[in-house]
Amino acid sequence: MSRDQRIVILADTHTGDRTPVLDAALLRAVEAEQPDRIFHAGDVCKPEVIERLSQIAPTNAVQGNRDWFMRYHLPMECLCEINGVRITLAHGHMSIWEWFLNYVFLFLFGTMSGHRHFQKKLAKKYPQSDLIIYGHIHRRQDEVMDGIRFINPGVSYPERRNQFKSQYAVLTVTAAGKVLAAFKSVPPDLPAPV
């Protein structure tokens, strides 16, 4: 018999790339969620991140564009089915060449592709999915497009776009196959008083 599954979703931790260490407050928050599993939607940047998360719950992670640059090899996608819900985990940048072209457009025309551009590409690549979890854009999303639900947990390290509060999402896939999502933020650890 199926049971509800609780999944913590992270993306874009950028540990060793944009931040020196994985946010300790985020780790405590993830642990407090008592997840059945953890999904990381790419830009992990250091194997130690997945090793640490795996101490909390079984962790699936995919390769982001920064992982590619840092030569951290992860699968490009993770496909699974939980309680009848077909889930795809991907970073969302599609390929390093698409990532590069996006920055060419930014340089030439002063604009980049928005989240719907990435969602359309993901929907075309994974039409069998009921739910696509992705990262890359550093912005939270929870919407349905072309019959597919898209969830982006936001950026999982403290930075200006998240008001310096690491972001994550908690996904519950009920035994009946209903998907519930909640976005959460954690303030960074404050320095110890002197």
mmCIF file with all atom_site columns, C-alpha atoms in Angstrom:
data_model
loop_
_atom_site.group_PDB
_atom_site.id
_atom_site.type_symbol
_atom_site.label_atom_id
_atom_site.label_alt_id
_atom_site.label_comp_id
_atom_site.label_asym_id
_atom_site.label_entity_id
_atom_site.label_seq_id
_atom_site.pdbx_PDB_ins_code
_atom_site.Cartn_x
_atom_site.Cartn_y
_atom_site.Cartn_z
_atom_site.occupancy
_atom_site.B_iso_or_equiv
_atom_site.pdbx_formal_charge
_atom_site.auth_seq_id
_atom_site.auth_comp_id
_atom_site.auth_asym_id
_atom_site.auth_atom_id
_atom_site.pdbx_PDB_model_num
ATOM 1   C CA . MET A 1 1   ? 0.000  0.000  0.000   1.00 0.00 ? 1   MET A CA 1
ATOM 2   C CA . SER A 1 2   ? 1.255  3.486  -0.888  1.00 0.00 ? 2   SER A CA 1
ATOM 3   C CA . ARG A 1 3   ? 1.877  6.163  1.699   1.00 0.00 ? 3   ARG A CA 1
ATOM 4   C CA . ASP A 1 4   ? 2.411  9.902  1.540   1.00 0.00 ? 4   ASP A CA 1
ATOM 5   C CA . GLN A 1 5   ? 5.935  10.875 0.469   1.00 0.00 ? 5   GLN A CA 1
ATOM 6   C CA . ARG A 1 6   ? 7.573  14.044 1.805   1.00 0.00 ? 6   ARG A CA 1
ATOM 7   C CA . ILE A 1 7   ? 10.308 15.482 -0.412  1.00 0.00 ? 7   ILE A CA 1
ATOM 8   C CA . VAL A 1 8   ? 12.519 18.515 0.198   1.00 0.00 ? 8   VAL A CA 1
ATOM 9   C CA . ILE A 1 9   ? 13.470 20.303 -3.021  1.00 0.00 ? 9   ILE A CA 1
ATOM 10  C CA . LEU A 1 10  ? 16.624 22.390 -3.281  1.00 0.00 ? 10  LEU A CA 1
ATOM 11  C CA . ALA A 1 11  ? 18.309 24.095 -6.223  1.00 0.00 ? 11  ALA A CA 1
ATOM 12  C CA . ASP A 1 12  ? 21.272 26.331 -6.876  1.00 0.00 ? 12  ASP A CA 1
ATOM 13  C CA . THR A 1 13  ? 23.219 25.892 -3.639  1.00 0.00 ? 13  THR A CA 1
ATOM 14  C CA . HIS A 1 14  ? 26.377 27.068 -5.512  1.00 0.00 ? 14  HIS A CA 1
ATOM 15  C CA . THR A 1 15  ? 28.610 25.786 -2.695  1.00 0.00 ? 15  THR A CA 1
ATOM 16  C CA . GLY A 1 16  ? 32.254 26.496 -3.482  1.00 0.00 ? 16  GLY A CA 1
ATOM 17  C CA . ASP A 1 17  ? 31.158 28.659 -6.391  1.00 0.00 ? 17  ASP A CA 1
ATOM 18  C CA . ARG A 1 18  ? 29.201 31.635 -5.048  1.00 0.00 ? 18  ARG A CA 1
ATOM 19  C CA . THR A 1 19  ? 29.208 30.751 -1.367  1.00 0.00 ? 19  THR A CA 1
ATOM 20  C CA . PRO A 1 20  ? 32.018 29.006 0.549   1.00 0.00 ? 20  PRO A CA 1
ATOM 21  C CA . VAL A 1 21  ? 29.882 26.499 2.480   1.00 0.00 ? 21  VAL A CA 1
ATOM 22  C CA . LEU A 1 22  ? 26.386 25.072 2.508   1.00 0.00 ? 22  LEU A CA 1
ATOM 23  C CA . ASP A 1 23  ? 24.187 27.272 4.710   1.00 0.00 ? 23  ASP A CA 1
ATOM 24  C CA . ALA A 1 24  ? 24.033 25.612 8.159   1.00 0.00 ? 24  ALA A CA 1
ATOM 25  C CA . ALA A 1 25  ? 20.596 27.113 8.851   1.00 0.00 ? 25  ALA A CA 1
ATOM 26  C CA . LEU A 1 26  ? 19.317 25.542 5.631   1.00 0.00 ? 26  LEU A CA 1
ATOM 27  C CA . LEU A 1 27  ? 20.705 22.152 6.643   1.00 0.00 ? 27  LEU A CA 1
ATOM 28  C CA . ARG A 1 28  ? 18.982 22.355 10.027  1.00 0.00 ? 28  ARG A CA 1
ATOM 29  C CA . ALA A 1 29  ? 15.707 23.337 8.349   1.00 0.00 ? 29  ALA A CA 1
ATOM 30  C CA . VAL A 1 30  ? 15.922 20.454 5.869   1.00 0.00 ? 30  VAL A CA 1
ATOM 31  C CA . GLU A 1 31  ? 16.648 18.021 8.687   1.00 0.00 ? 31  GLU A CA 1
ATOM 32  C CA . ALA A 1 32  ? 13.694 19.356 10.703  1.00 0.00 ? 32  ALA A CA 1
ATOM 33  C CA . GLU A 1 33  ? 11.376 18.635 7.757   1.00 0.00 ? 33  GLU A CA 1
ATOM 34  C CA . GLN A 1 34  ? 12.117 14.890 8.206   1.00 0.00 ? 34  GLN A CA 1
ATOM 35  C CA . PRO A 1 35  ? 11.887 14.201 4.465   1.00 0.00 ? 35  PRO A CA 1
ATOM 36  C CA . ASP A 1 36  ? 11.575 10.759 2.906   1.00 0.00 ? 36  ASP A CA 1
ATOM 37  C CA . ARG A 1 37  ? 13.882 11.998 0.145   1.00 0.00 ? 37  ARG A CA 1
ATOM 38  C CA . ILE A 1 38  ? 15.632 15.101 -1.133  1.00 0.00 ? 38  ILE A CA 1
ATOM 39  C CA . PHE A 1 39  ? 15.756 16.373 -4.718  1.00 0.00 ? 39  PHE A CA 1
ATOM 40  C CA . HIS A 1 40  ? 18.472 18.842 -5.746  1.00 0.00 ? 40  HIS A CA 1
ATOM 41  C CA . ALA A 1 41  ? 17.790 20.552 -9.081  1.00 0.00 ? 41  ALA A CA 1
ATOM 42  C CA . GLY A 1 42  ? 21.393 21.371 -9.953  1.00 0.00 ? 42  GLY A CA 1
ATOM 43  C CA . ASP A 1 43  ? 24.206 23.878 -9.481  1.00 0.00 ? 43  ASP A CA 1
ATOM 44  C CA . VAL A 1 44  ? 25.350 21.819 -6.508  1.00 0.00 ? 44  VAL A CA 1
ATOM 45  C CA . CYS A 1 45  ? 29.024 22.561 -7.316  1.00 0.00 ? 45  CYS A CA 1
ATOM 46  C CA . LYS A 1 46  ? 30.656 20.277 -4.689  1.00 0.00 ? 46  LYS A CA 1
ATOM 47  C CA . PRO A 1 47  ? 30.120 16.556 -3.984  1.00 0.00 ? 47  PRO A CA 1
ATOM 48  C CA . GLU A 1 48  ? 30.186 17.290 -0.250  1.00 0.00 ? 48  GLU A CA 1
ATOM 49  C CA . VAL A 1 49  ? 26.755 18.916 -0.558  1.00 0.00 ? 49  VAL A CA 1
ATOM 50  C CA . ILE A 1 50  ? 25.135 15.688 -1.761  1.00 0.00 ? 50  ILE A CA 1
ATOM 51  C CA . GLU A 1 51  ? 27.102 13.641 0.773   1.00 0.00 ? 51  GLU A CA 1
ATOM 52  C CA . ARG A 1 52  ? 25.785 15.860 3.598   1.00 0.00 ? 52  ARG A CA 1
ATOM 53  C CA . LEU A 1 53  ? 22.193 15.860 2.318   1.00 0.00 ? 53  LEU A CA 1
ATOM 54  C CA . SER A 1 54  ? 22.323 12.060 1.956   1.00 0.00 ? 54  SER A CA 1
ATOM 55  C CA . GLN A 1 55  ? 22.939 11.849 5.704   1.00 0.00 ? 55  GLN A CA 1
ATOM 56  C CA . ILE A 1 56  ? 19.458 13.359 6.154   1.00 0.00 ? 56  ILE A CA 1
ATOM 57  C CA . ALA A 1 57  ? 17.570 11.370 3.480   1.00 0.00 ? 57  ALA A CA 1
ATOM 58  C CA . PRO A 1 58  ? 18.225 9.598  0.162   1.00 0.00 ? 58  PRO A CA 1
ATOM 59  C CA . THR A 1 59  ? 19.169 12.369 -2.266  1.00 0.00 ? 59  THR A CA 1
ATOM 60  C CA . ASN A 1 60  ? 18.825 12.664 -6.037  1.00 0.00 ? 60  ASN A CA 1
ATOM 61  C CA . ALA A 1 61  ? 20.694 15.477 -7.782  1.00 0.00 ? 61  ALA A CA 1
ATOM 62  C CA . VAL A 1 62  ? 21.126 16.590 -11.381 1.00 0.00 ? 62  VAL A CA 1
ATOM 63  C CA . GLN A 1 63  ? 23.804 18.556 -13.178 1.00 0.00 ? 63  GLN A CA 1
ATOM 64  C CA . GLY A 1 64  ? 23.468 22.318 -13.537 1.00 0.00 ? 64  GLY A CA 1
ATOM 65  C CA . ASN A 1 65  ? 25.461 24.630 -15.783 1.00 0.00 ? 65  ASN A CA 1
ATOM 66  C CA . ARG A 1 66  ? 27.848 25.546 -12.940 1.00 0.00 ? 66  ARG A CA 1
ATOM 67  C CA . ASP A 1 67  ? 28.398 21.863 -12.165 1.00 0.00 ? 67  ASP A CA 1
ATOM 68  C CA . TRP A 1 68  ? 29.465 21.446 -15.786 1.00 0.00 ? 68  TRP A CA 1
ATOM 69  C CA . PHE A 1 69  ? 31.969 24.316 -15.464 1.00 0.00 ? 69  PHE A CA 1
ATOM 70  C CA . MET A 1 70  ? 33.326 22.898 -12.208 1.00 0.00 ? 70  MET A CA 1
ATOM 71  C CA . ARG A 1 71  ? 33.566 19.402 -13.748 1.00 0.00 ? 71  ARG A CA 1
ATOM 72  C CA . TYR A 1 72  ? 31.216 17.899 -11.203 1.00 0.00 ? 72  TYR A CA 1
ATOM 73  C CA . HIS A 1 73  ? 29.532 15.088 -13.080 1.00 0.00 ? 73  HIS A CA 1
ATOM 74  C CA . LEU A 1 74  ? 25.907 14.386 -12.229 1.00 0.00 ? 74  LEU A CA 1
ATOM 75  C CA . PRO A 1 75  ? 23.076 13.007 -14.383 1.00 0.00 ? 75  PRO A CA 1
ATOM 76  C CA . MET A 1 76  ? 21.303 15.583 -16.564 1.00 0.00 ? 76  MET A CA 1
ATOM 77  C CA . GLU A 1 77  ? 17.916 14.323 -15.421 1.00 0.00 ? 77  GLU A CA 1
ATOM 78  C CA . CYS A 1 78  ? 16.237 12.087 -12.908 1.00 0.00 ? 78  CYS A CA 1
ATOM 79  C CA . LEU A 1 79  ? 12.936 10.450 -13.866 1.00 0.00 ? 79  LEU A CA 1
ATOM 80  C CA . CYS A 1 80  ? 10.814 8.723  -11.255 1.00 0.00 ? 80  CYS A CA 1
ATOM 81  C CA . GLU A 1 81  ? 7.263  7.873  -10.354 1.00 0.00 ? 81  GLU A CA 1
ATOM 82  C CA . ILE A 1 82  ? 5.936  8.464  -6.858  1.00 0.00 ? 82  ILE A CA 1
ATOM 83  C CA . ASN A 1 83  ? 2.407  7.340  -5.988  1.00 0.00 ? 83  ASN A CA 1
ATOM 84  C CA . GLY A 1 84  ? 1.496  7.418  -9.666  1.00 0.00 ? 84  GLY A CA 1
ATOM 85  C CA . VAL A 1 85  ? 2.911  10.920 -10.295 1.00 0.00 ? 85  VAL A CA 1
ATOM 86  C CA . ARG A 1 86  ? 5.535  10.992 -13.063 1.00 0.00 ? 86  ARG A CA 1
ATOM 87  C CA . ILE A 1 87  ? 8.261  13.386 -11.921 1.00 0.00 ? 87  ILE A CA 1
ATOM 88  C CA . THR A 1 88  ? 11.212 14.815 -13.833 1.00 0.00 ? 88  THR A CA 1
ATOM 89  C CA . LEU A 1 89  ? 14.079 16.495 -11.981 1.00 0.00 ? 89  LEU A CA 1
ATOM 90  C CA . ALA A 1 90  ? 16.300 18.672 -14.224 1.00 0.00 ? 90  ALA A CA 1
ATOM 91  C CA . HIS A 1 91  ? 18.243 21.895 -13.846 1.00 0.00 ? 91  HIS A CA 1
ATOM 92  C CA . GLY A 1 92  ? 16.443 23.657 -16.684 1.00 0.00 ? 92  GLY A CA 1
ATOM 93  C CA . HIS A 1 93  ? 19.316 25.197 -18.632 1.00 0.00 ? 93  HIS A CA 1
ATOM 94  C CA . MET A 1 94  ? 18.812 22.406 -21.238 1.00 0.00 ? 94  MET A CA 1
ATOM 95  C CA . SER A 1 95  ? 22.449 22.363 -22.413 1.00 0.00 ? 95  SER A CA 1
ATOM 96  C CA . ILE A 1 96  ? 25.585 24.406 -22.019 1.00 0.00 ? 96  ILE A CA 1
ATOM 97  C CA . TRP A 1 97  ? 25.062 25.763 -25.550 1.00 0.00 ? 97  TRP A CA 1
ATOM 98  C CA . GLU A 1 98  ? 21.537 26.993 -24.750 1.00 0.00 ? 98  GLU A CA 1
ATOM 99  C CA . TRP A 1 99  ? 22.922 28.576 -21.587 1.00 0.00 ? 99  TRP A CA 1
ATOM 100 C CA . PHE A 1 100 ? 25.624 30.307 -23.664 1.00 0.00 ? 100 PHE A CA 1
ATOM 101 C CA . LEU A 1 101 ? 23.108 31.577 -26.257 1.00 0.00 ? 101 LEU A CA 1
ATOM 102 C CA . ASN A 1 102 ? 20.963 33.032 -23.492 1.00 0.00 ? 102 ASN A CA 1
ATOM 103 C CA . TYR A 1 103 ? 23.919 35.177 -22.399 1.00 0.00 ? 103 TYR A CA 1
ATOM 104 C CA . VAL A 1 104 ? 24.664 36.176 -26.014 1.00 0.00 ? 104 VAL A CA 1
ATOM 105 C CA . PHE A 1 105 ? 21.090 37.495 -26.211 1.00 0.00 ? 105 PHE A CA 1
ATOM 106 C CA . LEU A 1 106 ? 21.606 39.345 -22.934 1.00 0.00 ? 106 LEU A CA 1
ATOM 107 C CA . PHE A 1 107 ? 24.778 40.954 -24.269 1.00 0.00 ? 107 PHE A CA 1
ATOM 108 C CA . LEU A 1 108 ? 23.298 41.852 -27.676 1.00 0.00 ? 108 LEU A CA 1
ATOM 109 C CA . PHE A 1 109 ? 19.724 42.778 -26.761 1.00 0.00 ? 109 PHE A CA 1
ATOM 110 C CA . GLY A 1 110 ? 19.787 43.425 -23.002 1.00 0.00 ? 110 GLY A CA 1
ATOM 111 C CA . THR A 1 111 ? 17.281 40.681 -22.217 1.00 0.00 ? 111 THR A CA 1
ATOM 112 C CA . MET A 1 112 ? 17.356 37.055 -21.162 1.00 0.00 ? 112 MET A CA 1
ATOM 113 C CA . SER A 1 113 ? 14.857 34.251 -21.534 1.00 0.00 ? 113 SER A CA 1
ATOM 114 C CA . GLY A 1 114 ? 12.208 34.146 -18.812 1.00 0.00 ? 114 GLY A CA 1
ATOM 115 C CA . HIS A 1 115 ? 10.945 31.153 -16.867 1.00 0.00 ? 115 HIS A CA 1
ATOM 116 C CA . ARG A 1 116 ? 8.279  30.291 -19.463 1.00 0.00 ? 116 ARG A CA 1
ATOM 117 C CA . HIS A 1 117 ? 10.975 29.835 -22.116 1.00 0.00 ? 117 HIS A CA 1
ATOM 118 C CA . PHE A 1 118 ? 12.669 27.198 -19.956 1.00 0.00 ? 118 PHE A CA 1
ATOM 119 C CA . GLN A 1 119 ? 9.364  25.583 -19.018 1.00 0.00 ? 119 GLN A CA 1
ATOM 120 C CA . LYS A 1 120 ? 8.373  25.243 -22.700 1.00 0.00 ? 120 LYS A CA 1
ATOM 121 C CA . LYS A 1 121 ? 11.707 23.597 -23.506 1.00 0.00 ? 121 LYS A CA 1
ATOM 122 C CA . LEU A 1 122 ? 11.373 21.236 -20.536 1.00 0.00 ? 122 LEU A CA 1
ATOM 123 C CA . ALA A 1 123 ? 7.773  20.353 -21.469 1.00 0.00 ? 123 ALA A CA 1
ATOM 124 C CA . LYS A 1 124 ? 8.865  19.544 -25.020 1.00 0.00 ? 124 LYS A CA 1
ATOM 125 C CA . LYS A 1 125 ? 11.720 17.349 -23.782 1.00 0.00 ? 125 LYS A CA 1
ATOM 126 C CA . TYR A 1 126 ? 9.680  15.592 -21.059 1.00 0.00 ? 126 TYR A CA 1
ATOM 127 C CA . PRO A 1 127 ? 6.071  15.447 -22.360 1.00 0.00 ? 127 PRO A CA 1
ATOM 128 C CA . GLN A 1 128 ? 5.322  12.333 -20.296 1.00 0.00 ? 128 GLN A CA 1
ATOM 129 C CA . SER A 1 129 ? 5.840  14.204 -17.008 1.00 0.00 ? 129 SER A CA 1
ATOM 130 C CA . ASP A 1 130 ? 3.085  15.222 -14.637 1.00 0.00 ? 130 ASP A CA 1
ATOM 131 C CA . LEU A 1 131 ? 5.527  17.352 -12.637 1.00 0.00 ? 131 LEU A CA 1
ATOM 132 C CA . ILE A 1 132 ? 8.832  18.936 -13.638 1.00 0.00 ? 132 ILE A CA 1
ATOM 133 C CA . ILE A 1 133 ? 11.102 20.199 -10.865 1.00 0.00 ? 133 ILE A CA 1
ATOM 134 C CA . TYR A 1 134 ? 13.826 22.576 -12.015 1.00 0.00 ? 134 TYR A CA 1
ATOM 135 C CA . GLY A 1 135 ? 16.223 25.285 -10.851 1.00 0.00 ? 135 GLY A CA 1
ATOM 136 C CA . HIS A 1 136 ? 18.521 27.611 -12.811 1.00 0.00 ? 136 HIS A CA 1
ATOM 137 C CA . ILE A 1 137 ? 16.431 30.813 -12.794 1.00 0.00 ? 137 ILE A CA 1
ATOM 138 C CA . HIS A 1 138 ? 16.855 31.528 -9.044  1.00 0.00 ? 138 HIS A CA 1
ATOM 139 C CA . ARG A 1 139 ? 13.137 32.351 -8.763  1.00 0.00 ? 139 ARG A CA 1
ATOM 140 C CA . ARG A 1 140 ? 10.322 30.390 -7.183  1.00 0.00 ? 140 ARG A CA 1
ATOM 141 C CA . GLN A 1 141 ? 7.646  29.059 -9.501  1.00 0.00 ? 141 GLN A CA 1
ATOM 142 C CA . ASP A 1 142 ? 4.636  26.830 -9.045  1.00 0.00 ? 142 ASP A CA 1
ATOM 143 C CA . GLU A 1 143 ? 2.417  26.815 -12.085 1.00 0.00 ? 143 GLU A CA 1
ATOM 144 C CA . VAL A 1 144 ? 0.774  24.570 -14.632 1.00 0.00 ? 144 VAL A CA 1
ATOM 145 C CA . MET A 1 145 ? 1.576  25.028 -18.298 1.00 0.00 ? 145 MET A CA 1
ATOM 146 C CA . ASP A 1 146 ? 0.344  22.751 -21.087 1.00 0.00 ? 146 ASP A CA 1
ATOM 147 C CA . GLY A 1 147 ? -0.961 20.274 -18.504 1.00 0.00 ? 147 GLY A CA 1
ATOM 148 C CA . ILE A 1 148 ? 2.394  19.899 -16.719 1.00 0.00 ? 148 ILE A CA 1
ATOM 149 C CA . ARG A 1 149 ? 3.050  21.318 -13.270 1.00 0.00 ? 149 ARG A CA 1
ATOM 150 C CA . PHE A 1 150 ? 6.367  23.139 -12.841 1.00 0.00 ? 150 PHE A CA 1
ATOM 151 C CA . ILE A 1 151 ? 7.982  23.757 -9.474  1.00 0.00 ? 151 ILE A CA 1
ATOM 152 C CA . ASN A 1 152 ? 11.157 25.749 -8.869  1.00 0.00 ? 152 ASN A CA 1
ATOM 153 C CA . PRO A 1 153 ? 12.167 26.058 -5.189  1.00 0.00 ? 153 PRO A CA 1
ATOM 154 C CA . GLY A 1 154 ? 14.164 29.271 -5.672  1.00 0.00 ? 154 GLY A CA 1
ATOM 155 C CA . VAL A 1 155 ? 17.806 29.732 -4.750  1.00 0.00 ? 155 VAL A CA 1
ATOM 156 C CA . SER A 1 156 ? 19.154 27.677 -1.838  1.00 0.00 ? 156 SER A CA 1
ATOM 157 C CA . TYR A 1 157 ? 21.905 29.976 -0.618  1.00 0.00 ? 157 TYR A CA 1
ATOM 158 C CA . PRO A 1 158 ? 21.545 33.468 0.887   1.00 0.00 ? 158 PRO A CA 1
ATOM 159 C CA . GLU A 1 159 ? 21.742 36.135 -1.822  1.00 0.00 ? 159 GLU A CA 1
ATOM 160 C CA . ARG A 1 160 ? 20.064 39.417 -2.793  1.00 0.00 ? 160 ARG A CA 1
ATOM 161 C CA . ARG A 1 161 ? 17.269 37.836 -4.907  1.00 0.00 ? 161 ARG A CA 1
ATOM 162 C CA . ASN A 1 162 ? 15.986 35.896 -1.882  1.00 0.00 ? 162 ASN A CA 1
ATOM 163 C CA . GLN A 1 163 ? 16.585 38.700 0.636   1.00 0.00 ? 163 GLN A CA 1
ATOM 164 C CA . PHE A 1 164 ? 19.544 36.652 1.950   1.00 0.00 ? 164 PHE A CA 1
ATOM 165 C CA . LYS A 1 165 ? 17.289 33.807 3.127   1.00 0.00 ? 165 LYS A CA 1
ATOM 166 C CA . SER A 1 166 ? 17.990 30.371 1.659   1.00 0.00 ? 166 SER A CA 1
ATOM 167 C CA . GLN A 1 167 ? 14.939 28.995 -0.129  1.00 0.00 ? 167 GLN A CA 1
ATOM 168 C CA . TYR A 1 168 ? 13.585 25.487 -0.521  1.00 0.00 ? 168 TYR A CA 1
ATOM 169 C CA . ALA A 1 169 ? 10.291 23.746 -1.125  1.00 0.00 ? 169 ALA A CA 1
ATOM 170 C CA . VAL A 1 170 ? 8.555  20.843 0.572   1.00 0.00 ? 170 VAL A CA 1
ATOM 171 C CA . LEU A 1 171 ? 6.614  18.566 -1.719  1.00 0.00 ? 171 LEU A CA 1
ATOM 172 C CA . THR A 1 172 ? 4.100  16.057 -0.437  1.00 0.00 ? 172 THR A CA 1
ATOM 173 C CA . VAL A 1 173 ? 2.872  13.419 -2.857  1.00 0.00 ? 173 VAL A CA 1
ATOM 174 C CA . THR A 1 174 ? -0.092 11.829 -1.143  1.00 0.00 ? 174 THR A CA 1
ATOM 175 C CA . ALA A 1 175 ? -0.850 8.129  -1.333  1.00 0.00 ? 175 ALA A CA 1
ATOM 176 C CA . ALA A 1 176 ? -3.690 9.067  -3.709  1.00 0.00 ? 176 ALA A CA 1
ATOM 177 C CA . GLY A 1 177 ? -1.280 10.935 -6.022  1.00 0.00 ? 177 GLY A CA 1
ATOM 178 C CA . LYS A 1 178 ? -2.153 14.505 -5.077  1.00 0.00 ? 178 LYS A CA 1
ATOM 179 C CA . VAL A 1 179 ? 0.810  16.921 -5.131  1.00 0.00 ? 179 VAL A CA 1
ATOM 180 C CA . LEU A 1 180 ? 1.049  19.595 -2.431  1.00 0.00 ? 180 LEU A CA 1
ATOM 181 C CA . ALA A 1 181 ? 3.874  22.136 -2.408  1.00 0.00 ? 181 ALA A CA 1
ATOM 182 C CA . ALA A 1 182 ? 4.994  24.674 0.191   1.00 0.00 ? 182 ALA A CA 1
ATOM 183 C CA . PHE A 1 183 ? 7.753  27.249 -0.257  1.00 0.00 ? 183 PHE A CA 1
ATOM 184 C CA . LYS A 1 184 ? 9.976  27.980 2.720   1.00 0.00 ? 184 LYS A CA 1
ATOM 185 C CA . SER A 1 185 ? 12.840 30.346 3.577   1.00 0.00 ? 185 SER A CA 1
ATOM 186 C CA . VAL A 1 186 ? 15.411 30.340 6.347   1.00 0.00 ? 186 VAL A CA 1
ATOM 187 C CA . PRO A 1 187 ? 17.426 33.297 7.582   1.00 0.00 ? 187 PRO A CA 1
ATOM 188 C CA . PRO A 1 188 ? 21.185 32.693 7.618   1.00 0.00 ? 188 PRO A CA 1
ATOM 189 C CA . ASP A 1 189 ? 23.014 31.941 10.826  1.00 0.00 ? 189 ASP A CA 1
ATOM 190 C CA . LEU A 1 190 ? 23.924 35.061 12.710  1.00 0.00 ? 190 LEU A CA 1
ATOM 191 C CA . PRO A 1 191 ? 27.489 35.395 13.960  1.00 0.00 ? 191 PRO A CA 1
ATOM 192 C CA . ALA A 1 192 ? 27.936 34.275 17.561  1.00 0.00 ? 192 ALA A CA 1
ATOM 193 C CA . PRO A 1 193 ? 27.945 37.163 20.043  1.00 0.00 ? 193 PRO A CA 1
ATOM 194 C CA . VAL A 1 194 ? 31.400 38.227 21.177  1.00 0.00 ? 194 VAL A CA 1
#
